[in-house]
Coordinates of C-alpha atoms and ligand atoms in Angstrom, one line a residue:
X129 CA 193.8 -12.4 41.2
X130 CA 193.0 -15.4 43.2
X131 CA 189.0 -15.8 44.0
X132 CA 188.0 -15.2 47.6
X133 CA 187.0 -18.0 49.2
X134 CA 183.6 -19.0 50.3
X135 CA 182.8 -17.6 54.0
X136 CA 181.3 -20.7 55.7
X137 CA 179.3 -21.2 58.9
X138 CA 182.5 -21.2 61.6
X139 CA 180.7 -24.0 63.4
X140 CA 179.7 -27.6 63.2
X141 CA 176.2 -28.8 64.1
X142 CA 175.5 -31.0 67.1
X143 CA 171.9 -31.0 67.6
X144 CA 169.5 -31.0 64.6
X145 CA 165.6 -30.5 64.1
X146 CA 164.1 -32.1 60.7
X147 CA 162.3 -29.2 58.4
X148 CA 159.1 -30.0 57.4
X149 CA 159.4 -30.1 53.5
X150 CA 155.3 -29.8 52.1
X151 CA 154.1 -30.0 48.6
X152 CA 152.6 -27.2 47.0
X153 CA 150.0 -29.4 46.7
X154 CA 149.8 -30.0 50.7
X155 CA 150.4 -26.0 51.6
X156 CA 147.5 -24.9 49.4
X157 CA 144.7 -26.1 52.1
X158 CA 146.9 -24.7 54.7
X159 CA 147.2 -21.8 53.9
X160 CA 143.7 -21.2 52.8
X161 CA 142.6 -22.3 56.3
X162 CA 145.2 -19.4 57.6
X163 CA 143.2 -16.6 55.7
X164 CA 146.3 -16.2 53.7
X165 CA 148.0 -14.6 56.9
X166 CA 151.1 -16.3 57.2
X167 CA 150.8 -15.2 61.2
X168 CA 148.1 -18.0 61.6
X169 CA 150.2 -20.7 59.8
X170 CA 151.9 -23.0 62.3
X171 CA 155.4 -23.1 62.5
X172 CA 155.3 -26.9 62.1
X173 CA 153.9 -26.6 58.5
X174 CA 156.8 -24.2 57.6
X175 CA 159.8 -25.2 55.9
X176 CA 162.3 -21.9 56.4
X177 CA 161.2 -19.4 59.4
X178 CA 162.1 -15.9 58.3
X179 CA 159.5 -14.3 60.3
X180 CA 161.9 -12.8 62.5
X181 CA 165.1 -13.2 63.8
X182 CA 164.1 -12.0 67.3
X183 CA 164.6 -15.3 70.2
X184 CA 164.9 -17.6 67.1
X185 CA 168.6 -18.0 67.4
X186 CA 170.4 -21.5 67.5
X187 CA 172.4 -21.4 70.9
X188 CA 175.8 -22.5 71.3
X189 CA 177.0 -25.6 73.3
X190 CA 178.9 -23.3 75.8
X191 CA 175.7 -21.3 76.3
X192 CA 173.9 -24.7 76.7
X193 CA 176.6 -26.2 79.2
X194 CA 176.0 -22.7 81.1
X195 CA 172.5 -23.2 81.3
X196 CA 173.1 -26.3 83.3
X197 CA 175.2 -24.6 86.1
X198 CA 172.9 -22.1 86.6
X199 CA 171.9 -21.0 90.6
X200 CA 167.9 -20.7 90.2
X201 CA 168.1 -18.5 93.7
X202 CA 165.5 -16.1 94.1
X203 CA 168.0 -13.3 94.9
X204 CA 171.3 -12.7 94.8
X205 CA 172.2 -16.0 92.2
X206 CA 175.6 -16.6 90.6
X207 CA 174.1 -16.4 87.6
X208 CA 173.0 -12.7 88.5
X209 CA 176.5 -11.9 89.1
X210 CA 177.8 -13.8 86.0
X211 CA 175.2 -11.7 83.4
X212 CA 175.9 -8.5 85.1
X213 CA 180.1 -8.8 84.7
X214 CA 179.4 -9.8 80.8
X215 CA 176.9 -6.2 80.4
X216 CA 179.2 -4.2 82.5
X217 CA 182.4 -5.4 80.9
X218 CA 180.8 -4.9 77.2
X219 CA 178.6 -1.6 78.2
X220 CA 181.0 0.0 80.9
X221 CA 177.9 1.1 82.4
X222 CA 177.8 0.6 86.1
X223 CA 173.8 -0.3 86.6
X224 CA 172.3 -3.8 85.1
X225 CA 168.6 -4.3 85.4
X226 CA 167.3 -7.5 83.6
X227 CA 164.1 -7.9 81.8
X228 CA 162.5 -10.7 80.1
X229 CA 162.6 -9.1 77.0
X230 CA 162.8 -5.5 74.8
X231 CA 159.8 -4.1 75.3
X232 CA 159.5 -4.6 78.4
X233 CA 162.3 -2.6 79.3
X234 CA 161.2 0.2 77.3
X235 CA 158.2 0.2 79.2
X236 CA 160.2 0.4 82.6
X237 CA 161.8 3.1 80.7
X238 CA 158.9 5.1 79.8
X239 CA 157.1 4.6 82.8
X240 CA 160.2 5.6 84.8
X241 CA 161.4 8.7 83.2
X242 CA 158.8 10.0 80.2
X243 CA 156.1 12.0 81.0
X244 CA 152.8 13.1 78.4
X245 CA 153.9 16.3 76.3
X246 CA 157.5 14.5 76.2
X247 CA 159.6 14.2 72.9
X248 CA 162.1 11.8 72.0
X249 CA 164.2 11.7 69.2
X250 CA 165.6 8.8 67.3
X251 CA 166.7 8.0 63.6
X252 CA 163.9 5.5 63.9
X253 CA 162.2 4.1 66.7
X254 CA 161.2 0.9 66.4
X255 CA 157.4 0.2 67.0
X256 CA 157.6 -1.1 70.2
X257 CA 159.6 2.0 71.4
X258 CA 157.3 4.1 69.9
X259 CA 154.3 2.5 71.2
X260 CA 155.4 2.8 75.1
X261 CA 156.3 6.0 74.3
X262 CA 152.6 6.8 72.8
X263 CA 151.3 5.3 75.3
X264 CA 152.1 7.5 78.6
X265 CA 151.2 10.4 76.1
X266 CA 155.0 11.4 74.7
X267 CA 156.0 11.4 71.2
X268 CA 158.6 9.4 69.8
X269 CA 160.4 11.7 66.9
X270 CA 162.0 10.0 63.8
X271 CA 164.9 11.9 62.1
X272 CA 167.2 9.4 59.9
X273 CA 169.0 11.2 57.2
X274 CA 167.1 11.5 53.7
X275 CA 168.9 8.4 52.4
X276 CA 167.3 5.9 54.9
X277 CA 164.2 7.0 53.7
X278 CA 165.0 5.9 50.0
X279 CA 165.5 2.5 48.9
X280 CA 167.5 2.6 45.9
X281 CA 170.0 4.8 47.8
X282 CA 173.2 2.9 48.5
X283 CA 174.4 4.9 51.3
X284 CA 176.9 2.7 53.4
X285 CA 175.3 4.0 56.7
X286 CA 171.5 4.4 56.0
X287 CA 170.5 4.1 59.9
X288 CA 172.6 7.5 60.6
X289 CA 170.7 10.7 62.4
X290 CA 170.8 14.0 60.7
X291 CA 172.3 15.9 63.2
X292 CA 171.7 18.7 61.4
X293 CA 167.8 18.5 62.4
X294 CA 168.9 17.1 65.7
X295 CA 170.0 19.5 66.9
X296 CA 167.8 22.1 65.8
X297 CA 165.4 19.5 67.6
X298 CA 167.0 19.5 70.6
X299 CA 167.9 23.4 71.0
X300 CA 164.1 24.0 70.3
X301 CA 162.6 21.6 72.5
X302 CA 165.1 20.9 75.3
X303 CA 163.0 20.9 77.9
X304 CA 160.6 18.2 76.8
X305 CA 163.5 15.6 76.1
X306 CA 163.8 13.4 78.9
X307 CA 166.6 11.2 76.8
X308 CA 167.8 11.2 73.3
X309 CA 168.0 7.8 71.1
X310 CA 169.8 5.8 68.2
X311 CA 168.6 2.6 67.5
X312 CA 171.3 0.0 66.3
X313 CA 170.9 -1.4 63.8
X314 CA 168.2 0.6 62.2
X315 CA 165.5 -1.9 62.2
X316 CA 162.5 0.0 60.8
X317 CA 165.1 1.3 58.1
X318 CA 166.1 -2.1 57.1
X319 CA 168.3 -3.5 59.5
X320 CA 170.8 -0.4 58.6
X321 CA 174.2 0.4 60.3
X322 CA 174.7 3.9 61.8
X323 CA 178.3 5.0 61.2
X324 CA 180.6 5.7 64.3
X325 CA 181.4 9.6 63.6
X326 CA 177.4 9.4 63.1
X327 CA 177.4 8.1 66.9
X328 CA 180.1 10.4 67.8
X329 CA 178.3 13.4 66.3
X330 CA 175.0 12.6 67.9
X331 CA 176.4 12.2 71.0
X332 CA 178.5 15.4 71.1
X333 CA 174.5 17.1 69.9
X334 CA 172.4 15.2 73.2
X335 CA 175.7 16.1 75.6
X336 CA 175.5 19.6 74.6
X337 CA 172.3 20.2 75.5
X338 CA 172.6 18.2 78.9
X339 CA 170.5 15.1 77.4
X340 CA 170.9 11.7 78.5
X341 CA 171.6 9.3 75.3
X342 CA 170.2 6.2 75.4
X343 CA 171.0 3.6 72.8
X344 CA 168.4 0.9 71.3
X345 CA 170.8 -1.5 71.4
X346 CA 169.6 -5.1 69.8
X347 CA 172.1 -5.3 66.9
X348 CA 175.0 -3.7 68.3
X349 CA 177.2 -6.3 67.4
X350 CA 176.0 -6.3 63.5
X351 CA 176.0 -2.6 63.9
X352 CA 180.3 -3.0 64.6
X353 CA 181.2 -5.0 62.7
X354 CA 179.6 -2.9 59.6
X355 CA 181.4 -0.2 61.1
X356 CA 185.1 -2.2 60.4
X357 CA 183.6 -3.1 57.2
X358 CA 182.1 0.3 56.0
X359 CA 184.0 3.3 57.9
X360 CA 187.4 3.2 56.5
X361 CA 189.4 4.5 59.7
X362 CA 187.9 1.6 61.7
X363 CA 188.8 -0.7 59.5
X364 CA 191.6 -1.9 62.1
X365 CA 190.2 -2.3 64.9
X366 CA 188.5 -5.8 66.2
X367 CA 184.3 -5.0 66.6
X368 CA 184.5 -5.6 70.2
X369 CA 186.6 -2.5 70.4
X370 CA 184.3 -0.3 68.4
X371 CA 181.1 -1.8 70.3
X372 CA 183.2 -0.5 73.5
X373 CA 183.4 3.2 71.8
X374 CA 179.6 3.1 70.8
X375 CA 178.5 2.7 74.5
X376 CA 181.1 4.8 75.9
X377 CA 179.8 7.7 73.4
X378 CA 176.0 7.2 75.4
X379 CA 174.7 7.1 79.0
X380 CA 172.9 3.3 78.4
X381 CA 171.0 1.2 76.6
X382 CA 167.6 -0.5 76.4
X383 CA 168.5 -4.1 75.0
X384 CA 166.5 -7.0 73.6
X385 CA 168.8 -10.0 73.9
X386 CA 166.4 -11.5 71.5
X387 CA 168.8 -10.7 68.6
X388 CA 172.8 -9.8 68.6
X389 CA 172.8 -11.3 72.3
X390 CA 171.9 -15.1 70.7
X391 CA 169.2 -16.1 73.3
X392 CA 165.4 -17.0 73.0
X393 CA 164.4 -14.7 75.9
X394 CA 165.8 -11.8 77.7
X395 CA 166.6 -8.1 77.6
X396 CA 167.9 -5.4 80.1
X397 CA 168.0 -1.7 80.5
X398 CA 171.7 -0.4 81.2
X399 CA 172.8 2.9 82.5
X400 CA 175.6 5.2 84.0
X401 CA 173.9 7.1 86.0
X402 CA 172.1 5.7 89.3
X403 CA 169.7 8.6 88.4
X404 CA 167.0 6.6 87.4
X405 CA 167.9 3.7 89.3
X406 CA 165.6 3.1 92.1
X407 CA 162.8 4.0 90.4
X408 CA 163.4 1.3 87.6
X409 CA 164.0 -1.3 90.2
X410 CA 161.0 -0.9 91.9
X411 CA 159.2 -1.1 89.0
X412 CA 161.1 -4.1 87.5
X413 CA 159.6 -5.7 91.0
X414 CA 156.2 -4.5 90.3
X415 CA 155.6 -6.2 87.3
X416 CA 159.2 -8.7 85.8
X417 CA 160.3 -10.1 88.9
X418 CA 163.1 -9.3 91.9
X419 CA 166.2 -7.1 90.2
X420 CA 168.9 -10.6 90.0
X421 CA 166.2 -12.1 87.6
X422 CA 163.8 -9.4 86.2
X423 CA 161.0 -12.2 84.3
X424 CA 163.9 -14.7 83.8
X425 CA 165.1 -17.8 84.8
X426 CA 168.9 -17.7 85.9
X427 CA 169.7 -20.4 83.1
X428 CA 168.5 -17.2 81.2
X429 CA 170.9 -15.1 82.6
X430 CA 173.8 -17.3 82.1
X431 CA 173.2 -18.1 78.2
X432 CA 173.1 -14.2 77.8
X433 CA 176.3 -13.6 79.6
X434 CA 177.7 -16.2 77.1
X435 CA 175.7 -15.1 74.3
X436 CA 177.1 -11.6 74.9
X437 CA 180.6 -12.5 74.3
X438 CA 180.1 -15.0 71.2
X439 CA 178.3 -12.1 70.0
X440 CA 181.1 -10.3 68.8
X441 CA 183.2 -12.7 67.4
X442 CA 184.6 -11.6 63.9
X443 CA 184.4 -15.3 62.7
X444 CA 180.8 -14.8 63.8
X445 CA 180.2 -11.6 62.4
X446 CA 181.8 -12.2 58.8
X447 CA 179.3 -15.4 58.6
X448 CA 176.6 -13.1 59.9
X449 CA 176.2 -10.3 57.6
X450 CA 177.3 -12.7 54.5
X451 CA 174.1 -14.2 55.1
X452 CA 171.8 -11.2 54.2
X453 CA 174.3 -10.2 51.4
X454 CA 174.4 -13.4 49.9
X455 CA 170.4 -13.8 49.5
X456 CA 170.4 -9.8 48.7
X457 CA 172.7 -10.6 45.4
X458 CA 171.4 -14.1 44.5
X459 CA 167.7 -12.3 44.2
X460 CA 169.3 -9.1 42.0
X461 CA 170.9 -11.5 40.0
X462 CA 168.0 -13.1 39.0
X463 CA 165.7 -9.8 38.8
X464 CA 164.5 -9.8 42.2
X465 CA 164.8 -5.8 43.5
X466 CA 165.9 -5.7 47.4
X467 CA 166.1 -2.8 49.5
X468 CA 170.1 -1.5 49.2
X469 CA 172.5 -1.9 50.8
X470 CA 171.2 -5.5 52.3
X471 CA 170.6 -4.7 56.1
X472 CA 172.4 -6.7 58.7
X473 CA 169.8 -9.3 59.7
X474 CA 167.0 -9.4 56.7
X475 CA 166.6 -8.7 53.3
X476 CA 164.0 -6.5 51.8
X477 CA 162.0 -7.2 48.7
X478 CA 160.2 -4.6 47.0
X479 CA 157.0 -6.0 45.9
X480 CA 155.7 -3.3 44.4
X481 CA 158.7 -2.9 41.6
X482 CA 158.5 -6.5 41.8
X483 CA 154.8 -7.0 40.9
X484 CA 153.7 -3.5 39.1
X485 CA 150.7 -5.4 37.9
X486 CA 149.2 -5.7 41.3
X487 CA 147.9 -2.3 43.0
X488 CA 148.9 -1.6 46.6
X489 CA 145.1 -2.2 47.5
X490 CA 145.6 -5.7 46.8
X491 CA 148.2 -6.1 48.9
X492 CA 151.2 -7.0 46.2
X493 CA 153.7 -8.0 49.4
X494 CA 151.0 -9.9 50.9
X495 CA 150.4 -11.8 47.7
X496 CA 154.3 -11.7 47.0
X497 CA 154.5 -13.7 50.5
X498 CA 152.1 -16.3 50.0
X499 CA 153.7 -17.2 47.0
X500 CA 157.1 -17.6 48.6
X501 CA 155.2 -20.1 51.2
X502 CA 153.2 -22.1 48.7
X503 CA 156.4 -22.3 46.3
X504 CA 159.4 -22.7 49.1
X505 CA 157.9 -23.0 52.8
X506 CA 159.3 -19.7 53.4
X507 CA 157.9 -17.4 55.6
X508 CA 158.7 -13.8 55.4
X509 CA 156.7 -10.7 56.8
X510 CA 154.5 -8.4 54.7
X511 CA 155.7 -4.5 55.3
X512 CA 153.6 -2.8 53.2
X513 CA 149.8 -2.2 52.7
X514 CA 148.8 -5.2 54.3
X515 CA 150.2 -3.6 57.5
X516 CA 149.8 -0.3 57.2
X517 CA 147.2 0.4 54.6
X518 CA 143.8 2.0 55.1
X519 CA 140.4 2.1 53.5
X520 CA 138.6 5.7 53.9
X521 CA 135.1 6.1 54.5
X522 CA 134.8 7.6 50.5
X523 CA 135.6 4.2 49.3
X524 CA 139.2 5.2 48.5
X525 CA 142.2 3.4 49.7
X526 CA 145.5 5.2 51.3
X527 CA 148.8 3.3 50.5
X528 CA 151.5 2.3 52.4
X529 CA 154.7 4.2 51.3
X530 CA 156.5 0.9 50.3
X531 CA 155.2 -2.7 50.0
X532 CA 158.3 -4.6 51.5
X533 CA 158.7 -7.9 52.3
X534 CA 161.1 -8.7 55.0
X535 CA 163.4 -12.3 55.4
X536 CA 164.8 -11.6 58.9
X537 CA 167.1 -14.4 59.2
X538 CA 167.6 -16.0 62.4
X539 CA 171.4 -16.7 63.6
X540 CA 173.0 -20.1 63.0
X541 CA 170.1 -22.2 62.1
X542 CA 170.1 -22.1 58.3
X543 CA 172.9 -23.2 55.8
X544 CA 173.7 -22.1 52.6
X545 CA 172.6 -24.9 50.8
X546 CA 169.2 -23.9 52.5
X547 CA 169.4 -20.3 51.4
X548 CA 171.1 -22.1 47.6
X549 CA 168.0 -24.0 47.3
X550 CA 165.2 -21.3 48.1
X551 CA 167.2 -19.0 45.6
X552 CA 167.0 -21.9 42.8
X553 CA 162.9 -21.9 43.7
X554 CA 162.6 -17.7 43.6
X555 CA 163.6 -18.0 40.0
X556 CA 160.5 -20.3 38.9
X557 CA 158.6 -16.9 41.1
X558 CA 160.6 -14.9 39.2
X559 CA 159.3 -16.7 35.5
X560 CA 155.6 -16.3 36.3
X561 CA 155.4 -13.9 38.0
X562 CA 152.9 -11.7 35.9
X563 CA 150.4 -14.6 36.7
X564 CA 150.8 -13.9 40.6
X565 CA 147.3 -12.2 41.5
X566 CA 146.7 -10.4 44.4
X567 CA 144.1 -10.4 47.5
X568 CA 141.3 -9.0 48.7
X569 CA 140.6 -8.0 52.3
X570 CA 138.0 -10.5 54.1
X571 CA 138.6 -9.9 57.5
X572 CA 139.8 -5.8 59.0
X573 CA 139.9 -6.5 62.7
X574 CA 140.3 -3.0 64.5
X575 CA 143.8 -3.0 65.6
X576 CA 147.3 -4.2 64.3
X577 CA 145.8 -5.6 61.3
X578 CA 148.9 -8.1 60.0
X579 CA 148.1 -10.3 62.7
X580 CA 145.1 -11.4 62.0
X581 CA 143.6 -9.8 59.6
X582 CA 142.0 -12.9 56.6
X583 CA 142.3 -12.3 52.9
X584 CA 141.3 -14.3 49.9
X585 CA 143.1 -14.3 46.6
X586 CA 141.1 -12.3 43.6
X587 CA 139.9 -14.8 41.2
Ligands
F0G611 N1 164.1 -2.6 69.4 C1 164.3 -3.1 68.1 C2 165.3 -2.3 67.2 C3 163.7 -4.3 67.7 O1 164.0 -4.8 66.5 C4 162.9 -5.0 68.6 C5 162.2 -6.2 68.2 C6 162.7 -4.4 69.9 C7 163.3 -3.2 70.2 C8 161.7 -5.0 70.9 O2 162.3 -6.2 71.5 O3 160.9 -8.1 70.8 O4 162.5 -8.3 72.7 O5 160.4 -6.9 72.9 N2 162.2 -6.6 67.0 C9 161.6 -7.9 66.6 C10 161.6 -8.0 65.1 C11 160.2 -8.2 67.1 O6 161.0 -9.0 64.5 O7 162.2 -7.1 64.4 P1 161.5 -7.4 72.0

């Protein structure tokens, strides 16, 4: 059988930015000056940025050569006009309300519609969803199937709802629901697919008890596309057409643009109903700006209308998700153990199979990261008891459930000989690892500790 072919970046480059490529020797002071929190390291002394892939995306030269056309008009802009055809046309849903960015339409959202002693179910929200949920008093209710949960399981569609408990969740407590959700992909799972007869089903469950559904849209096109890959009757069908079916199965979407929608700013909140309508706009005025820009610039607007389309490009796509696959097997190859199935836009390492020798309470992700920034430049983000770990009063320290470090990757700015070379540097890590030590806590400030919270290694 002939070997498949390498799947290459479908695009050439026109505009480049040099890396900064540090010794060892020269990232040793800066990350001891950065309390070993790679949050407080500055982007300019970092070689590969896998923080996040949220607003980090490389845009295109057609979103670039829209930017320039752009009508800046307070109201009523061409550009307005332009980004709403692209959601309606992808969405179907006949109401567009732009925000500058995720969160801040889930606050609209949740100020708009959710009231304290409110539940919503998801399969996972993601923290910023459940924080503006939390915070007008409601609860935001997780139910992904047992599989998501687990991270040797190689379920094909790890970000799926069990209906099962859905709907049991919904028949008991329909009168708190204001909306039901899905988030796609499932971030806070791993950046996992939800299968379409998963949408399907949920939908059928929210519509049967007369709840709105309301997707978390982000990754929808990542979500499609391992949809054709993974669900063998959709196998046929291009992912536009299956990203049509997911939004026709719910009643909108809350959207950061950040990600599948390849711009550095924007969101917007989509809907079919004009239920809600009024009382969104007014409060999109109140606080993002007049409903044709809501917090952006019109040149915003028009690289997400582009951005939209490009989006869902299969050339696109198969690039897209080889990306995470690719770095998932090169690390397993060479005794690195990921989170499985790779997730859409990151990979996951597990630092504590990794590194058994370090306990959770001194933070074996944390230490696993700094490594992977003193070694390579890399960046990555701690998941684990850095983050969500806590010391009780009695001296004793309470775990998080994993210790995950995340590479997020951000879309069309790395190559493969980039992600070649930082596989070739992992298995040095790999060698030595048993002489990676891990930290100790300096700094605790009182609230969302992993940004800027100081540690020092353990002599
Ligand atoms: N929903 C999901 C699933 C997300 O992943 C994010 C952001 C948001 C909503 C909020 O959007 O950042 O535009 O306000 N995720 C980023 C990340 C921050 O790194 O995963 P936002």
């Amino acid at each position: 059988m002939k070997t498949p072919r390498s799947i290459i970046e479908p695009f050439r480059i026109k505009v480049v930015e040099p890396l900064s490529i540090l010794t060892r020797e020269e990232r040793e002071p800066i990350l001891k000056a950065a309390g070993h929190n790679l949050f407080l390291v500055a982007a300019k002394d970092v070689t590969f940025d896998f923080l996040t892939d949220s607003g980090t995306t490389a845009m295109s030269a057609r979103q670039w050569g829209a930017m320039m056309v752009a009508d800046e008009s307070y109201a009523g802009s061409r550009s307005f006009e332009r980004f709403e055809a692209a959601v309606k046309s992808l969405t179907g849903y006949g109401s567009v309300i732009p925000t500058h960015q995720g969160r801040a339409a889930e606050r609209l959202m949740c100020e708009a519609v959710v009231k304290p002693g409110m539940k919503i179910p998801s399969n996972n929200h993601f923290d910023t969803t459940r924080a503006n949920i939390e915070f007008v008093g409601a609860q935001a209710v997780d139910l992904v199937i047992d599989e998501g949960r687990d991270p040797r399981s190689t379920h094909p569609f790890k970000g799926n709802i069990n209906i099962e408990k859905l709907r049991a969740f919904c028949r008991e407590h329909r009168e708190s629901i204001p909306f039901g959700m899905i988030t796609i992909t499932n971030n806070t799972g791993g950046g996992q697919p939800v299968s379409l007869e998963n949408i399907r089903q949920a939908s059928a469950v929210y519509h049967e008890f007369g709840i709105p559904f309301i997707l978390d849209a982000c990754r929808f096109a990542e979500n499609s596309y391992f949809i054709k890959l993974r669900e063998p009757p959709q196998s046929s069908r291009s992912a536009a057409d299956i990203a049509k079916e997911i939004f026709s199965l719910a009643d909108g979407c809350i959207v950061s643009a950040k990600k599948d929608a390849l711009v550095n700013i924007g969101g917007f909140i989509a809907l079919n109903s004009t239920q809600w309508v009024e009382t969104l706009r007014s409060l999109l005025i109140l606080t993002e700006g007049f409903p044709t820009y809501g917090g952006l610039a019109a040149r915003d607007l028009e690289a997400l209308a582009v951005g939209l389309e490009e989006a869902l490009d299969e050339r696109y796509l198969e690039y897209r998700l080889a990306v995470s696959r690719y770095m998932a097997e090169g690390m397993n190859k060479i005794g690195i153990p990921t989170v499985q199935p790779p997730g859409g836009h990151a990979v996951y390492i597990d630092a504590k199979e990794f590194l058994p020798h370090i306990r959770p309470e001194h933070f074996p992700g944390q230490a696993l990261a700094c490594e992977l920034f003193l070694a390579e430049g890399v960046r990555s983000c701690e998941i684990g008891s850095a983050m969500f770990g806590k010391h009780i009063p009695d001296g004793t320290f309470a775990a998080a459930s994993m210790e995950l470090v995340r590479l997020a990757f951000p879309r069309r700015c790395y190559t493969q000989s980039h992600f070649d070379f930082i596989l070739e540097g992992l298995e040095d890590i790999v060698k030595s690892k048993s002489k990676l030590r891990g930290l100790k806590l300096v700094y605790d400030p009182p609230f969302l500790r992993h940004f800027t919270a100081r540690f020092e290694p353990l002599s």
